Short mmCIF file of C-alpha atoms in Angstrom, two decimals:
data_model
loop_
_atom_site.label_atom_id
_atom_site.label_comp_id
_atom_site.label_asym_id
_atom_site.label_seq_id
_atom_site.Cartn_x
_atom_site.Cartn_y
_atom_site.Cartn_z
CA MET Y 1 -179.64 -11.76 31.37
CA ALA Y 2 -177.64 -13.84 33.81
CA ALA Y 3 -177.32 -12.27 37.25
CA THR Y 4 -173.94 -12.31 38.98
CA GLU Y 5 -173.26 -13.23 42.60
CA GLU Y 6 -172.02 -9.66 43.15
CA GLN Y 7 -175.41 -8.35 41.98
CA PHE Y 8 -177.16 -10.71 44.40
CA SER Y 9 -175.02 -9.49 47.30
CA LEU Y 10 -175.64 -5.84 46.48
CA GLU Y 11 -179.36 -6.32 47.13
CA GLY Y 12 -178.58 -7.03 50.77
CA ARG Y 13 -180.21 -10.47 50.97
CA PRO Y 14 -178.59 -13.91 51.25
CA THR Y 15 -177.62 -15.32 47.88
CA ALA Y 16 -179.71 -18.47 48.42
CA GLN Y 17 -182.82 -16.35 48.95
CA LEU Y 18 -182.18 -14.38 45.77
CA ILE Y 19 -181.64 -17.56 43.76
CA ALA Y 20 -184.87 -19.01 45.17
CA ASP Y 21 -186.75 -15.80 44.29
CA HIS Y 22 -185.30 -15.86 40.76
CA LEU Y 23 -186.19 -19.52 40.14
CA ARG Y 24 -189.65 -19.10 41.66
CA GLU Y 25 -190.41 -16.23 39.30
CA GLN Y 26 -189.14 -18.22 36.30
CA ILE Y 27 -191.42 -21.10 37.27
CA VAL Y 28 -194.44 -18.84 37.78
CA ARG Y 29 -193.86 -17.15 34.42
CA GLY Y 30 -193.56 -20.51 32.68
CA THR Y 31 -189.95 -19.98 31.61
CA ILE Y 32 -189.19 -23.15 33.57
CA ARG Y 33 -192.01 -25.56 32.76
CA PRO Y 34 -193.94 -27.99 34.99
CA GLY Y 35 -192.20 -31.36 35.06
CA GLN Y 36 -188.87 -29.89 33.90
CA GLN Y 37 -185.74 -31.02 35.70
CA ILE Y 38 -183.54 -28.34 37.28
CA ASN Y 39 -180.03 -28.72 35.92
CA GLU Y 40 -177.84 -27.59 38.83
CA SER Y 41 -174.70 -27.18 36.76
CA MET Y 42 -176.47 -25.07 34.14
CA VAL Y 43 -178.27 -22.84 36.67
CA ALA Y 44 -175.10 -22.34 38.71
CA SER Y 45 -173.28 -21.30 35.55
CA GLN Y 46 -176.08 -18.96 34.41
CA LEU Y 47 -176.22 -17.22 37.79
CA ASN Y 48 -172.46 -17.30 38.32
CA THR Y 49 -172.88 -18.85 41.74
CA SER Y 50 -171.58 -21.89 43.59
CA ARG Y 51 -173.47 -25.12 44.20
CA GLY Y 52 -173.90 -24.45 47.95
CA PRO Y 53 -176.27 -21.43 47.74
CA LEU Y 54 -178.04 -23.00 44.75
CA ARG Y 55 -178.76 -26.23 46.63
CA GLU Y 56 -180.02 -24.23 49.60
CA ALA Y 57 -182.34 -22.33 47.24
CA LEU Y 58 -183.60 -25.58 45.72
CA GLN Y 59 -184.24 -26.96 49.18
CA ARG Y 60 -186.32 -23.88 50.03
CA LEU Y 61 -188.43 -24.32 46.90
CA CYS Y 62 -188.89 -28.02 47.69
CA GLN Y 63 -190.17 -27.00 51.13
CA GLU Y 64 -192.60 -24.60 49.43
CA GLY Y 65 -193.84 -27.50 47.32
CA ILE Y 66 -193.14 -26.08 43.88
CA LEU Y 67 -190.09 -28.28 43.36
CA ILE Y 68 -190.04 -32.02 43.91
CA TYR Y 69 -186.93 -34.00 44.85
CA ARG Y 70 -186.79 -37.49 43.30
CA ARG Y 71 -184.10 -39.65 44.81
CA ASN Y 72 -181.45 -40.75 42.29
CA TYR Y 73 -183.00 -38.48 39.64
CA GLY Y 74 -182.81 -34.90 40.86
CA VAL Y 75 -185.11 -31.91 41.37
CA PHE Y 76 -188.15 -31.28 39.15
CA VAL Y 77 -190.79 -28.57 38.86
CA LEU Y 78 -194.14 -29.59 40.30
CA GLU Y 79 -196.73 -30.70 37.76
CA ILE Y 80 -200.10 -29.48 39.01
CA GLU Y 81 -202.68 -32.22 38.54
CA PRO Y 82 -206.47 -32.00 39.03
CA THR Y 83 -206.12 -33.24 42.63
CA ASP Y 84 -203.59 -30.48 43.33
CA LEU Y 85 -205.87 -27.87 41.76
CA ARG Y 86 -208.78 -28.92 43.94
CA GLU Y 87 -206.62 -28.87 47.08
CA ILE Y 88 -205.07 -25.47 46.32
CA TYR Y 89 -208.39 -23.78 45.61
CA SER Y 90 -210.16 -25.53 48.48
CA ALA Y 91 -207.50 -24.21 50.85
CA ARG Y 92 -207.79 -20.74 49.33
CA GLU Y 93 -211.57 -20.84 49.69
CA THR Y 94 -211.23 -21.70 53.38
CA VAL Y 95 -208.68 -18.95 54.08
CA GLU Y 96 -210.52 -16.27 52.09
CA SER Y 97 -213.88 -17.15 53.63
CA THR Y 98 -212.35 -16.80 57.09
CA ALA Y 99 -210.77 -13.48 56.07
CA ALA Y 100 -214.16 -12.30 54.78
CA ARG Y 101 -215.83 -13.06 58.12
CA ILE Y 102 -213.09 -11.23 60.01
CA LEU Y 103 -213.39 -8.22 57.72
CA LEU Y 104 -217.16 -8.04 58.00
CA ASP Y 105 -216.96 -8.39 61.78
CA GLY Y 106 -214.29 -5.67 61.89
CA GLY Y 107 -216.73 -2.88 61.17
CA PRO Y 108 -217.11 -0.07 58.63
CA VAL Y 109 -213.61 1.41 58.94
CA GLN Y 110 -211.83 -1.89 58.34
CA ILE Y 111 -214.14 -2.66 55.41
CA ARG Y 112 -213.64 0.81 53.94
CA ASP Y 113 -209.85 0.51 54.13
CA ALA Y 114 -209.92 -2.89 52.44
CA VAL Y 115 -212.28 -1.68 49.71
CA GLU Y 116 -210.04 1.30 48.98
CA VAL Y 117 -207.06 -1.00 48.31
CA LEU Y 118 -209.07 -3.55 46.34
CA LYS Y 119 -210.70 -0.92 44.11
CA GLU Y 120 -207.29 0.18 42.91
CA VAL Y 121 -206.34 -3.42 42.09
CA VAL Y 122 -209.56 -4.10 40.17
CA GLY Y 123 -209.08 -0.84 38.26
CA GLY Y 124 -205.64 -2.04 37.22
CA MET Y 125 -207.06 -5.41 36.16
CA ALA Y 126 -209.65 -3.71 33.97
CA LYS Y 127 -207.01 -1.48 32.37
CA HIS Y 128 -204.75 -4.41 31.51
CA ALA Y 129 -207.69 -6.51 30.31
CA ASP Y 130 -208.49 -3.76 27.81
CA SER Y 131 -204.94 -4.02 26.45
CA SER Y 132 -205.04 -7.87 26.52
CA ASN Y 133 -202.10 -8.08 28.92
CA TRP Y 134 -202.86 -11.41 30.57
CA GLU Y 135 -199.65 -11.60 32.60
CA ALA Y 136 -200.47 -8.28 34.28
CA VAL Y 137 -204.09 -9.36 34.87
CA ALA Y 138 -202.87 -12.62 36.43
CA ARG Y 139 -200.44 -10.77 38.70
CA LEU Y 140 -203.16 -8.37 39.86
CA ASP Y 141 -205.58 -11.27 40.32
CA MET Y 142 -203.29 -12.71 42.99
CA GLN Y 143 -202.61 -9.24 44.41
CA PHE Y 144 -206.37 -8.80 44.88
CA HIS Y 145 -206.72 -12.01 46.85
CA SER Y 146 -203.52 -11.49 48.87
CA SER Y 147 -204.64 -7.96 49.74
CA PHE Y 148 -208.10 -9.26 50.67
CA VAL Y 149 -206.60 -11.73 53.14
CA ALA Y 150 -204.04 -9.22 54.45
CA ALA Y 151 -206.82 -6.72 55.14
CA ALA Y 152 -208.25 -9.09 57.75
CA GLY Y 153 -205.21 -8.28 59.88
CA ASN Y 154 -204.55 -11.86 60.98
CA SER Y 155 -200.83 -12.53 60.59
CA ARG Y 156 -201.14 -16.31 60.75
CA LEU Y 157 -203.92 -16.40 58.20
CA ASN Y 158 -201.77 -14.22 55.97
CA ARG Y 159 -198.79 -16.56 56.44
CA ILE Y 160 -200.89 -19.57 55.44
CA TYR Y 161 -202.09 -17.76 52.33
CA LYS Y 162 -198.57 -16.80 51.27
CA ALA Y 163 -197.66 -20.49 51.29
CA LEU Y 164 -200.36 -21.03 48.64
CA GLU Y 165 -199.46 -17.99 46.56
CA THR Y 166 -196.80 -19.42 44.25
CA GLU Y 167 -198.85 -22.45 43.27
CA SER Y 168 -201.86 -20.19 42.79
CA ARG Y 169 -199.92 -17.82 40.51
CA ILE Y 170 -198.93 -20.77 38.32
CA CYS Y 171 -202.59 -21.77 38.13
CA VAL Y 172 -203.83 -18.24 37.38
CA LEU Y 173 -201.43 -17.84 34.45
CA ASN Y 174 -202.86 -21.06 32.99
CA LEU Y 175 -206.38 -19.60 33.14
CA GLU Y 176 -205.59 -17.45 30.09
CA VAL Y 177 -206.50 -20.26 27.72
CA SER Y 178 -209.64 -21.29 29.59
CA TYR Y 179 -211.44 -18.04 30.38
CA PRO Y 180 -213.49 -16.88 27.39
CA ARG Y 181 -212.63 -13.23 28.03
CA MET Y 182 -210.38 -11.42 30.47
CA GLU Y 183 -213.33 -9.20 31.29
CA VAL Y 184 -215.09 -12.19 32.87
CA LEU Y 185 -212.31 -12.52 35.44
CA VAL Y 186 -212.36 -8.78 36.11
CA GLU Y 187 -216.14 -8.89 36.60
CA GLU Y 188 -215.80 -11.70 39.15
CA HIS Y 189 -213.39 -9.61 41.22
CA GLN Y 190 -215.60 -6.54 40.89
CA ASP Y 191 -218.47 -8.63 42.23
CA LEU Y 192 -216.40 -9.72 45.26
CA LEU Y 193 -215.46 -6.09 45.90
CA GLU Y 194 -219.04 -4.83 45.73
CA LEU Y 195 -220.32 -7.56 48.06
CA LEU Y 196 -217.63 -6.69 50.61
CA GLU Y 197 -218.43 -2.99 50.34
CA ALA Y 198 -222.14 -3.73 50.85
CA GLY Y 199 -221.40 -5.88 53.89
CA ASP Y 200 -223.31 -8.76 52.30
CA ARG Y 201 -221.94 -11.69 54.30
CA GLU Y 202 -224.01 -14.44 52.69
CA GLY Y 203 -223.45 -13.08 49.18
CA LEU Y 204 -219.71 -12.60 49.66
CA LEU Y 205 -219.13 -16.09 51.06
CA ALA Y 206 -221.16 -17.61 48.22
CA ALA Y 207 -219.22 -15.56 45.65
CA ILE Y 208 -215.84 -16.66 47.07
CA LYS Y 209 -216.95 -20.29 46.88
CA ARG Y 210 -218.23 -19.86 43.32
CA HIS Y 211 -215.12 -17.97 42.20
CA MET Y 212 -212.76 -20.68 43.47
CA ARG Y 213 -214.76 -23.60 42.15
CA GLU Y 214 -215.22 -22.04 38.71
CA ALA Y 215 -211.46 -21.53 38.50
CA VAL Y 216 -210.91 -25.24 39.20
CA THR Y 217 -213.47 -26.17 36.54
CA HIS Y 218 -211.77 -23.94 33.95
CA LEU Y 219 -208.28 -25.21 34.82
CA ILE Y 220 -209.20 -28.89 34.69
CA ALA Y 221 -210.97 -28.32 31.36
CA THR Y 222 -207.78 -26.70 30.05
CA GLN Y 223 -205.67 -29.67 31.15
CA GLN Y 224 -208.05 -32.06 29.43
CA GLU Y 225 -207.96 -30.02 26.21
CA GLN Y 226 -204.16 -30.20 26.33
CA GLY Y 227 -204.33 -33.97 26.65
CA ARG Y 228 -203.28 -34.14 30.29
CA PRO Y 229 -204.97 -36.63 32.65
#
């Protein structure tokens, strides 16, 4: 359903921000596909908005890296290539490993609080895996990792991770066709949770590294199966 500018304003946020949020979600969900050009006239008409706020929203998404501006051609959705996948997950591995060290150095109370939040997320993942709801599993996958980093209590680390979140969500949704079973992904997160709860520094850091690198392997394999370079 097309949203109106009045509806945007009622939410109390600038229209450009709402348009950016709307387009970002459409990209993450795959409604707007990688490589697809954004038709400004069509989007402005669908959202009943003017070109000014729309262009500001597109500029924001270009700054986030999920849209690409090509001079004389227009704005296109980022196509995530193997090099991008490796960079995204390498950056995530670095941030999450740092967060893990901070958490483990923070002591039992900080670890306990983090575990309490993460247990609820993993429980939700398991529930949705049982009902084969991949979109919900993918959403909770990213919630797990975002919550893990947030639990470290480092605002700048959290800000860096949020910049990776949209690209990561696009990647996670694509894992549906490459993971043999949803339960495998749930088990990987359960493993991370248990290692954190046990205070196993070496095991947790190794598991984060393995989790990220296996995701890259699965995603690249999927791209190759789909005939992408």
